[in-house]
CSV table of C-alpha atoms and ligand atoms in Angstrom, one decimal:
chain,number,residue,atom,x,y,z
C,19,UNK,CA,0.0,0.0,0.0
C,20,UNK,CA,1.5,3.4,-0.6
C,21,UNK,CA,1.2,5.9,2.0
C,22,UNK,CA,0.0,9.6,1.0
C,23,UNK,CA,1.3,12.4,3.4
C,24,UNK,CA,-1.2,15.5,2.7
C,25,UNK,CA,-1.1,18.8,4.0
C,26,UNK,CA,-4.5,19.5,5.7
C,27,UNK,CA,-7.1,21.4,3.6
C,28,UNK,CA,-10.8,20.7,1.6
C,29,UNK,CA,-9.6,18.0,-0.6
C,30,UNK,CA,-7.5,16.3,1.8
C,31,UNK,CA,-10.1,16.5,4.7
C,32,UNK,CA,-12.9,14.7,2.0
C,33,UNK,CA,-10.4,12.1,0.7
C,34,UNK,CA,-10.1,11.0,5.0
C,35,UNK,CA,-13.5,11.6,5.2
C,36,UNK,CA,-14.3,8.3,2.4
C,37,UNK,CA,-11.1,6.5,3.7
C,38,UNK,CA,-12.6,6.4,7.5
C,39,UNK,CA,-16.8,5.6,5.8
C,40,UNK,CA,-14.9,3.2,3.9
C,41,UNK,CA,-13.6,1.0,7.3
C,42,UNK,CA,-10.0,3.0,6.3
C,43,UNK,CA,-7.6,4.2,8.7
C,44,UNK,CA,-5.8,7.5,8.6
C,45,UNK,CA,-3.0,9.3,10.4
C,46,UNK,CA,-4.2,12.8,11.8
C,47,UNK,CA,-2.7,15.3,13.6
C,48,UNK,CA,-3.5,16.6,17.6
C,49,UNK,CA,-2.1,18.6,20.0
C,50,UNK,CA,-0.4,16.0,22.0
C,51,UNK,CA,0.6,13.5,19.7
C,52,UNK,CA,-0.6,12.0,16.3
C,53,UNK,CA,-3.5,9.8,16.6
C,54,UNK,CA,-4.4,6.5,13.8
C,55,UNK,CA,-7.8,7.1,13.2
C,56,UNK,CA,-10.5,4.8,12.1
C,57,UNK,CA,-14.7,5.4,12.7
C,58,UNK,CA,-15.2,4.5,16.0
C,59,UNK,CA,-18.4,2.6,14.6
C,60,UNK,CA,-16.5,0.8,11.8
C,61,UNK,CA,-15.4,-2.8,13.0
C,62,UNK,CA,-13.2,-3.1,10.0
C,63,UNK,CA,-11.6,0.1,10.7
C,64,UNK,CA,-10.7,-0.6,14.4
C,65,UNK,CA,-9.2,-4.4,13.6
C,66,UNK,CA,-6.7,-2.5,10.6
C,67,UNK,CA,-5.9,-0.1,14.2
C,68,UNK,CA,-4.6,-2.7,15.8
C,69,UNK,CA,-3.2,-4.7,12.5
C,70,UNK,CA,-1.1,-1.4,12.1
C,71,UNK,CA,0.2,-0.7,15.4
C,72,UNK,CA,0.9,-4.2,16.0
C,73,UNK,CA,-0.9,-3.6,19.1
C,74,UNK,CA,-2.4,-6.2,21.7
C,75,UNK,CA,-6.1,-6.1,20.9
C,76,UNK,CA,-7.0,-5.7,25.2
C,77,UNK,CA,-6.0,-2.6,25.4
C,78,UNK,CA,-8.5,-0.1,24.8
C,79,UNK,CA,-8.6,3.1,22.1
C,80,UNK,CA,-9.6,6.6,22.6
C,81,UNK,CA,-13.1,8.2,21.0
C,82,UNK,CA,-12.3,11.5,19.7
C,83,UNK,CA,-15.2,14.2,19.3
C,84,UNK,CA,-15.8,17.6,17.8
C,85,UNK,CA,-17.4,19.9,19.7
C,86,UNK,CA,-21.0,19.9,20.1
C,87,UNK,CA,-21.2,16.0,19.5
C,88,UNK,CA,-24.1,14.5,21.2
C,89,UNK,CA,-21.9,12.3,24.0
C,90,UNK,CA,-25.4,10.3,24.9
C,91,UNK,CA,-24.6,8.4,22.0
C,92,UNK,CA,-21.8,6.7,23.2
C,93,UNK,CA,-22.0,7.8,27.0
C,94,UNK,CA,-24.4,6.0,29.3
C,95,UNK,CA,-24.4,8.3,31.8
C,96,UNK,CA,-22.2,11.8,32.1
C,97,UNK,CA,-20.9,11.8,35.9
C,98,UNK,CA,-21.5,15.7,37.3
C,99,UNK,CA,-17.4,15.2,38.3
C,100,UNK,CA,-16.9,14.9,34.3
C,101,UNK,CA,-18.8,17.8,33.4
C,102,UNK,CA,-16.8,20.0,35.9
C,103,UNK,CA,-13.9,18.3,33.7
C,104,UNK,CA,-15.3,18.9,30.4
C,105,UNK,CA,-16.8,22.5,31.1
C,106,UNK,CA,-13.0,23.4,32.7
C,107,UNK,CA,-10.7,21.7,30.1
C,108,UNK,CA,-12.4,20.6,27.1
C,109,UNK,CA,-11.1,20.8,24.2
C,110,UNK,CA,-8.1,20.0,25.1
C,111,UNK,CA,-5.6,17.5,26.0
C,112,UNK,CA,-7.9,15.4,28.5
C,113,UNK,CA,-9.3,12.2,28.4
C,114,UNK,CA,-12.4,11.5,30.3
C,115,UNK,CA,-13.1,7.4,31.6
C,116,UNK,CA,-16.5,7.1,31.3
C,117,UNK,CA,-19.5,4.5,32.0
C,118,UNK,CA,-20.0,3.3,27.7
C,119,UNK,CA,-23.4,2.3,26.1
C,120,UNK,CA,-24.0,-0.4,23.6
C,121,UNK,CA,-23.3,1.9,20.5
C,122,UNK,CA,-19.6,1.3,21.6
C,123,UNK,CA,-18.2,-2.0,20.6
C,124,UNK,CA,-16.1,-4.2,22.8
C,125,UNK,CA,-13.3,-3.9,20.6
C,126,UNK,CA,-13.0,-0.4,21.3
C,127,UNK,CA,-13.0,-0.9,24.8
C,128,UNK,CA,-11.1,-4.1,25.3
C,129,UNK,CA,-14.2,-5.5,27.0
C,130,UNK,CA,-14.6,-3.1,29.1
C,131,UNK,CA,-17.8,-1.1,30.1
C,132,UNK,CA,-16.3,1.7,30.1
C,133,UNK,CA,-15.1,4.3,27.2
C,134,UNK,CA,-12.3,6.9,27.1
C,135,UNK,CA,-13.5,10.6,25.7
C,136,UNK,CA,-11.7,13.2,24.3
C,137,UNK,CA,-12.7,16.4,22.4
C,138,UNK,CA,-9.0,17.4,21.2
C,139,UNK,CA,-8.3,21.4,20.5
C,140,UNK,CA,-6.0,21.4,17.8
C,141,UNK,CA,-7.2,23.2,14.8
C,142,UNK,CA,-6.4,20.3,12.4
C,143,UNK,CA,-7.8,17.8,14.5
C,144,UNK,CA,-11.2,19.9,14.8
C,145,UNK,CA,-11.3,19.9,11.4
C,146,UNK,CA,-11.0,16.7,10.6
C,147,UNK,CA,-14.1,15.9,13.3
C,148,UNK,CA,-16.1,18.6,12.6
C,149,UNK,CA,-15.7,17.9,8.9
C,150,UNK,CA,-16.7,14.3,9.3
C,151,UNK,CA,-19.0,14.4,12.0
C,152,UNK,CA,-17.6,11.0,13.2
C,153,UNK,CA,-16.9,9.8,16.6
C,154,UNK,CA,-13.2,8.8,15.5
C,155,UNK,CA,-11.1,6.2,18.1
C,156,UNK,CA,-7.3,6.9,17.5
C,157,UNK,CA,-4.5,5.4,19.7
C,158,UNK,CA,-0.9,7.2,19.0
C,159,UNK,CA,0.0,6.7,15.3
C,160,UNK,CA,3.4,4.6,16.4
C,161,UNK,CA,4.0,1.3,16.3
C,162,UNK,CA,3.1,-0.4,19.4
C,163,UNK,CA,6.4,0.2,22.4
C,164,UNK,CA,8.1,2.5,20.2
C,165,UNK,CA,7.7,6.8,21.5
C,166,UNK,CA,4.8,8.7,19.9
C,167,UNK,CA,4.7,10.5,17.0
C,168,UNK,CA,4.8,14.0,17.0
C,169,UNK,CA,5.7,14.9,13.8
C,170,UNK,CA,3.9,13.4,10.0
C,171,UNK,CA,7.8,12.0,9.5
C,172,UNK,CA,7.5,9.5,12.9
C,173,UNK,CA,4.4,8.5,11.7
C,174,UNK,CA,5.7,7.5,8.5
C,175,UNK,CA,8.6,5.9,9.7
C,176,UNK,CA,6.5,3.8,11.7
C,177,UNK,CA,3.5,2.7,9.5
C,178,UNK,CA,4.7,3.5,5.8
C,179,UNK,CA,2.9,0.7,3.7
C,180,UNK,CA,1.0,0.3,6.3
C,181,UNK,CA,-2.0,3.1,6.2
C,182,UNK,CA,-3.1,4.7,3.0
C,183,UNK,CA,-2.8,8.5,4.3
C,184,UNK,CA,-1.2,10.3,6.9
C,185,UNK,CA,-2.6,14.3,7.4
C,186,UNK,CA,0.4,16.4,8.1
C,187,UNK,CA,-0.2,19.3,10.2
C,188,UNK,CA,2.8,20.1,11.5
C,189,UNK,CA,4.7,19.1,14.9
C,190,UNK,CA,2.1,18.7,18.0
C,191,UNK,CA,1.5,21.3,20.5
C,192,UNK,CA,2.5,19.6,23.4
C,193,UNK,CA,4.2,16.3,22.1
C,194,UNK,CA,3.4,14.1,25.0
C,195,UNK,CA,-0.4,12.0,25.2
C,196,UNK,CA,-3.7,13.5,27.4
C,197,UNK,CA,-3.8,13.2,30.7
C,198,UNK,CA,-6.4,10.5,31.5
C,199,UNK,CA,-9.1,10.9,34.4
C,200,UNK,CA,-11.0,8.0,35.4
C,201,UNK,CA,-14.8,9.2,36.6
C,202,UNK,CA,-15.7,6.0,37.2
C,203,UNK,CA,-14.3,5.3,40.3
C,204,UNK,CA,-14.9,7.6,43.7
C,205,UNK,CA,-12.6,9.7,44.0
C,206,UNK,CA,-12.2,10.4,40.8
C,207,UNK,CA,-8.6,9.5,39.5
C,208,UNK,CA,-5.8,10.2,37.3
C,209,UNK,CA,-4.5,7.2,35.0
C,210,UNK,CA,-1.8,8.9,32.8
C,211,UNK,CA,-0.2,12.4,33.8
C,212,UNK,CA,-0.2,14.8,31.1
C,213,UNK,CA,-0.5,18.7,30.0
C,214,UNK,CA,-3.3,19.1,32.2
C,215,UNK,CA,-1.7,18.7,35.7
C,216,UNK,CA,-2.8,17.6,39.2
C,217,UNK,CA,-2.7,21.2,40.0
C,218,UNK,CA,-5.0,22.2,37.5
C,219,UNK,CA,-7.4,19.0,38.5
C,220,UNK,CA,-7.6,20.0,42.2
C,221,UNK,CA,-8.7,22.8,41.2
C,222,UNK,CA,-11.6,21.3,40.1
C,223,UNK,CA,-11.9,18.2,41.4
C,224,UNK,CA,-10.1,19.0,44.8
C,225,UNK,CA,-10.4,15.3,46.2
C,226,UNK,CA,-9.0,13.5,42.8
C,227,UNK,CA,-6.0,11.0,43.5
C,228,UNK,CA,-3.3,10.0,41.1
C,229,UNK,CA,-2.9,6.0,40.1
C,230,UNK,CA,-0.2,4.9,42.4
C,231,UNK,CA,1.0,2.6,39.3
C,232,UNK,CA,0.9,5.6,36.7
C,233,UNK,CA,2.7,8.1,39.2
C,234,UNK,CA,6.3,9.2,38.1
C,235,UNK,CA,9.0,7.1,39.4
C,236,UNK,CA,7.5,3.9,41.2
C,237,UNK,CA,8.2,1.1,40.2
C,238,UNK,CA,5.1,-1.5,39.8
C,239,UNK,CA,4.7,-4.4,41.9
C,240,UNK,CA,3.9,-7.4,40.1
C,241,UNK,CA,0.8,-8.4,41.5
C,242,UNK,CA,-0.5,-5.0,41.1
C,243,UNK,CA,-2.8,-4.4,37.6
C,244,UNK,CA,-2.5,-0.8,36.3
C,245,UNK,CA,-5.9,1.0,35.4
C,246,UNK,CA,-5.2,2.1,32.1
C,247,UNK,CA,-4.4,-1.2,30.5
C,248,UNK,CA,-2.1,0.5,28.0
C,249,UNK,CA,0.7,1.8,31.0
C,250,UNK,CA,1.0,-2.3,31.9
C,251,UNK,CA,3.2,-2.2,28.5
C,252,UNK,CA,6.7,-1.2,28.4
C,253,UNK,CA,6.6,1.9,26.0
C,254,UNK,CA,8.6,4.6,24.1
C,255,UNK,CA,11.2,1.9,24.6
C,256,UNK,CA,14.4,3.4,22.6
C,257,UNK,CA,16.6,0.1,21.2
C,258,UNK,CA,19.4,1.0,23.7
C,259,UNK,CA,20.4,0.8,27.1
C,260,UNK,CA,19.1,4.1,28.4
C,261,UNK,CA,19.7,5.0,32.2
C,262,UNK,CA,17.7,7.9,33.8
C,263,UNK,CA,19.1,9.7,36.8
C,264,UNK,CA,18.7,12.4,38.7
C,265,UNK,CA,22.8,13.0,39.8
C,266,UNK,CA,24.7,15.8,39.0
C,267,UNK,CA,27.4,16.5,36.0
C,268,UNK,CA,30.1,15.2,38.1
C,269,UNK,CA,28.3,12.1,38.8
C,270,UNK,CA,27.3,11.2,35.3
C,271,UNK,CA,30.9,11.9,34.2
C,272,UNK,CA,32.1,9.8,36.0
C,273,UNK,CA,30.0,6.8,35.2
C,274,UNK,CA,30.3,7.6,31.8
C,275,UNK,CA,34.3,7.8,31.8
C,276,UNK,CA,34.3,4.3,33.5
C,277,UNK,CA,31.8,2.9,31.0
C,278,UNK,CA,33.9,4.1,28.6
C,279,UNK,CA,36.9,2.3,29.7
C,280,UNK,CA,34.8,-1.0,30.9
C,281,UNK,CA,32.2,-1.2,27.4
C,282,UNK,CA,34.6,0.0,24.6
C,283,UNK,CA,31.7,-1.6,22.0
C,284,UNK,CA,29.2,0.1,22.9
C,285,UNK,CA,27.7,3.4,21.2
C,286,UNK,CA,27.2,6.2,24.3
C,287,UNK,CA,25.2,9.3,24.3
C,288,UNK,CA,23.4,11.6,26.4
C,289,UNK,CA,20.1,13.2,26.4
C,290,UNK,CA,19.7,16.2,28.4
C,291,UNK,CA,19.2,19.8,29.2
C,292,UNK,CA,21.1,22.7,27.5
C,293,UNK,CA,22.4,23.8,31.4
C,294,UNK,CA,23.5,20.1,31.6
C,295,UNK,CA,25.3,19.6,28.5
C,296,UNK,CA,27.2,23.7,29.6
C,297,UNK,CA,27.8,21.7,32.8
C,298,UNK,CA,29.7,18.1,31.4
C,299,UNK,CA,31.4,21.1,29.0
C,300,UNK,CA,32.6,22.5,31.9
C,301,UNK,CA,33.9,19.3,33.6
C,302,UNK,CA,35.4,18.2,30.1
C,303,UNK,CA,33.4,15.2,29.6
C,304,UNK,CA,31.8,16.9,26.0
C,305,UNK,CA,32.6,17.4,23.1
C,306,UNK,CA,34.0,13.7,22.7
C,307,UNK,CA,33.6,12.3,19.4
C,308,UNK,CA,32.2,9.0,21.5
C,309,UNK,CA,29.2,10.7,23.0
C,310,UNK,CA,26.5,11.7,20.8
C,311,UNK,CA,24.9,14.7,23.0
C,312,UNK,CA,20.8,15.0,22.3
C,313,UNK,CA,19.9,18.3,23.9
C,314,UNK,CA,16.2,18.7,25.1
C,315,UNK,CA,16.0,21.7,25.7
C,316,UNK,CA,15.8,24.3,28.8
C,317,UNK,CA,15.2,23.2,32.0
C,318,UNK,CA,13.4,26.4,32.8
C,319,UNK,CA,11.1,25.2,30.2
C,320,UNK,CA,9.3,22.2,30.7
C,321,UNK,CA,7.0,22.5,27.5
C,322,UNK,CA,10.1,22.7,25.4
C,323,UNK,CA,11.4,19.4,26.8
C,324,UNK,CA,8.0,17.7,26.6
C,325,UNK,CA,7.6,19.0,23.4
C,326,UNK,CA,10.7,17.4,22.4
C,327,UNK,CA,11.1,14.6,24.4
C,328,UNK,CA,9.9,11.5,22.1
C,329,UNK,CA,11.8,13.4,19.2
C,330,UNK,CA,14.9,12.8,21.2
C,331,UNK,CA,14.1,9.4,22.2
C,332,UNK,CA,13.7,8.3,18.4
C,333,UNK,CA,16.7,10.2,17.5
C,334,UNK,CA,18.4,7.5,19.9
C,335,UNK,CA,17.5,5.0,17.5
C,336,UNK,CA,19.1,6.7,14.9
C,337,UNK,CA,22.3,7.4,16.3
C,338,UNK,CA,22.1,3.6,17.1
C,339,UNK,CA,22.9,4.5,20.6
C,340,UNK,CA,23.1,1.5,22.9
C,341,UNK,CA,24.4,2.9,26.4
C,342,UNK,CA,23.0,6.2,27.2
C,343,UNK,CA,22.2,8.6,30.7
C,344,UNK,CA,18.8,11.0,30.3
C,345,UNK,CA,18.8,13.3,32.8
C,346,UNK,CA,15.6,13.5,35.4
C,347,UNK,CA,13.6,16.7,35.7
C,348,UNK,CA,11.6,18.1,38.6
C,349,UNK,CA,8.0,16.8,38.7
C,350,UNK,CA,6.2,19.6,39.4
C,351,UNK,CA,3.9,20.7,36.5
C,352,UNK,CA,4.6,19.0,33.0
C,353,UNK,CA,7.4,17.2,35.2
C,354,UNK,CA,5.1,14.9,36.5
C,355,UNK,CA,4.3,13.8,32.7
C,356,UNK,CA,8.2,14.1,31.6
C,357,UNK,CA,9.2,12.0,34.0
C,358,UNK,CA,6.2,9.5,33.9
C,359,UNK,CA,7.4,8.9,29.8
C,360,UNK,CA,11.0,9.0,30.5
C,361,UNK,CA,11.2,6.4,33.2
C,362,UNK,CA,9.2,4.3,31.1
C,363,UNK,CA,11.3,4.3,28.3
C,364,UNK,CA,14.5,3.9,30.3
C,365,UNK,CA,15.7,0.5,31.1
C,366,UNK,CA,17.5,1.6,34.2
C,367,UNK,CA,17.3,4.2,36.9
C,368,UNK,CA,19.4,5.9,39.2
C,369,UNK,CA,17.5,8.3,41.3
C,370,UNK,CA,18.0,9.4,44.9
C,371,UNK,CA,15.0,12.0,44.7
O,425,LIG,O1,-3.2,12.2,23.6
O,425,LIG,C1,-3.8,11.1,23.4
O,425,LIG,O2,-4.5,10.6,24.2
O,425,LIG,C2,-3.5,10.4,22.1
O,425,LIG,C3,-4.1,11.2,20.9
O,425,LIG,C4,-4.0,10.5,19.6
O,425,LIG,O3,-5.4,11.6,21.3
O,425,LIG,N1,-4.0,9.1,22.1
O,425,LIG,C5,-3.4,8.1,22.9
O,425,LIG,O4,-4.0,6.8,22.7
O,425,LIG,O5,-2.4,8.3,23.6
O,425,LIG,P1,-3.3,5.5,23.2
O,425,LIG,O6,-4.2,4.4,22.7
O,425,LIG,O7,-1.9,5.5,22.8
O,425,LIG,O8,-3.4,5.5,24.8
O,425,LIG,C6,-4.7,5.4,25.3
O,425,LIG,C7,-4.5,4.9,26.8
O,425,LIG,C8,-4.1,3.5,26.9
O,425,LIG,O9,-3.1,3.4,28.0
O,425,LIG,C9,-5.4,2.7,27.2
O,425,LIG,O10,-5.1,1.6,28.0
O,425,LIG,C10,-6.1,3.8,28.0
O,425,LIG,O11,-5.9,5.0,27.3
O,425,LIG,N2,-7.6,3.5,28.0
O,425,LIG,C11,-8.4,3.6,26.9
O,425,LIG,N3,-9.7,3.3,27.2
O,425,LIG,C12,-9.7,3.0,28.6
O,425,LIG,C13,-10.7,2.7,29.5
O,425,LIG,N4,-11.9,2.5,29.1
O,425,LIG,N5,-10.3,2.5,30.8
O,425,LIG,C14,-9.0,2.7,31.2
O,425,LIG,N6,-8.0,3.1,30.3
O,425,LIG,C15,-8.3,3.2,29.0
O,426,LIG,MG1,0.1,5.1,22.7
């Protein structure tokens, strides 16, 4: 199949438009990352989802809406805590767990009775619903365990062949997935940190609670089952050996010069913040034609570094990186999500905080 990457007008929005009635899937921009569409009513459509992605067929997909969509048709009942959500933050990069009705099919849900919402605000996105009018489920357009795609490129690097059109709009907004709110449940809890953060919940929703198994930097106990079925996966997994820590320059050059010494095969690197990177200058660890140095971005600016994060990660990949140190970030704000994707793409980590 060839793949057609399309800039986002008329033509292109009526060409997704038959491919999706059809039982089609297409690529499609949002603000956090880009989704794989299909019509959330289209059987056909949501088995080529999971064909695609290469994904395990439990874990449940996303139904996107425009605004003004009619949510009884797929809701069975709106809890008053999600319309405090939905009236605060919506559109926007938030995800609302929600009791499903029969419309939505248990391969959308993974068996489930319940159905993740989301009315995304990106302008291309809103097009594409508006323009259709369809309830349209969409997991990240990535191959399933490899970081989301951000950009029309890391969607076709990932699914070329695969899809029959991908709608480029452009590098996402915020670059890392929704934050996910279970209503089902009293309190009301948060599955997946993202760009809407626990501070802007409580201010809502001042008794919600975080998932203890989706919180940044625990580790999950075996016998413990994670809410969001999709967080029990190892994901954004670069092919390397990447190590997150939260120790300073000196620290990390000093590992890295006895790695150095002790794993002459492998291919090292580094991805961190601009002040880092000025730091292991400093120290005379960089520039060293060994280290490959992936710069994030500025600490002070966590939307940068979230917006760039997965970027990064797949740029590992490229370098063929097989031994490298990401450095940690404070988890207040976007930290909380930064951190939450970073650990889990890491395979090790060295944290004292
Ligand atoms: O930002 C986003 O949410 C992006 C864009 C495309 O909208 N989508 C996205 O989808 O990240 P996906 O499939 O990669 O992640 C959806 C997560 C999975 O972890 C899944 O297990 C969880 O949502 N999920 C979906 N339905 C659920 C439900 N009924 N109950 C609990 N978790 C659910
Ligand atoms: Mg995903």
């Amino acid at each position: 199949m060839v793949t057609e990457i399309r800039t986002i007008n008329d033509e292109s929005l009526d060409l997704a438009n038959s491919l999706l009635l059809k039982g089609e899937v297409v690529a499609f921009p949002t603000e956090t990352v880009y989704g794989l569409g299909a019509w959330a009513m289209s059987e056909e459509g949501i088995a080529k989802i999971y064909k695609a992605k290469g994904r395990p067929s439990d874990n449940p997909l996303i139904v996107h809406v425009c605004p003004g969509f009619d949510l009884s048709r797929i809701v069975r009942k709106i809890p008053e805590s999600a319309q405090k959500l939905m009236d605060a933050f919506w559109p926007g990069p938030m995800t609302l767990i929600m009791p499903k009705n029969k419309a939505i099919s248990d391969h959308v849900t993974g068996g489930l009775d319940t159905v993740a919402v989301r009315m995304p605000v990106d302008k291309s996105a809103m097009a594409l619903l508006t323009r259709t009018g369809l309830p349209i489920v969409a997991p990240s357009a990535n191959t399933s365990g490899r970081p989301s795609p951000t950009t029309a490129d890391h969607v076709y690097e990932d699914l070329k062949g695969k899809i029959p059109l991908i709608l480029d709009g452009g590098a996402c907004q915020y670059g890392l997935e929704s934050t996910i709110v279970d209503l089902t449940v009293d309190p009301p809890m948060v599955l997946r940190p993202g760009a809407i953060t626990m501070e802007m919940l409580r201010k809502v929703l001042p008794d919600i609670v975080e998932d203890p198994t989706a919180a940044a930097g625990k580790s999950i106990p075996a016998n413990v089952k994670p809410k969001a079925p999709g967080m029990k996966y190892r994901h954004y997994a670069p092919k390397g050996h990447l190590i997150v820590t939260d120790q300073p320059a000196a620290q990390i050059k000093e590992w890295m010069e006895a790695d150095m010494k002790e794993r002459p095969g492998e291919n090292f690197g580094l991805i961190v913040s601009t002040e880092m990177a000025d730091e292991l200058k400093e120290l005379g660890l960089i520039p060293n034609d060994k280290i490959t140095v992936l710069i994030l971005g500025s600490r002070s600016d966590k939307a940068a570094i979230a917006a760039n994060l997965f970027d990064r990660l797949r740029e590992a990949d490229e370098f063929r990186l097989t031994w490298f140190y990401g450095e940690a970030f404070e988890r207040t704000g976007m930290g909380e999500a930064i951190m939450n994707r970073f650990l889990k793409a890491s395979a090790e980590r060295r944290l004292l905080n």
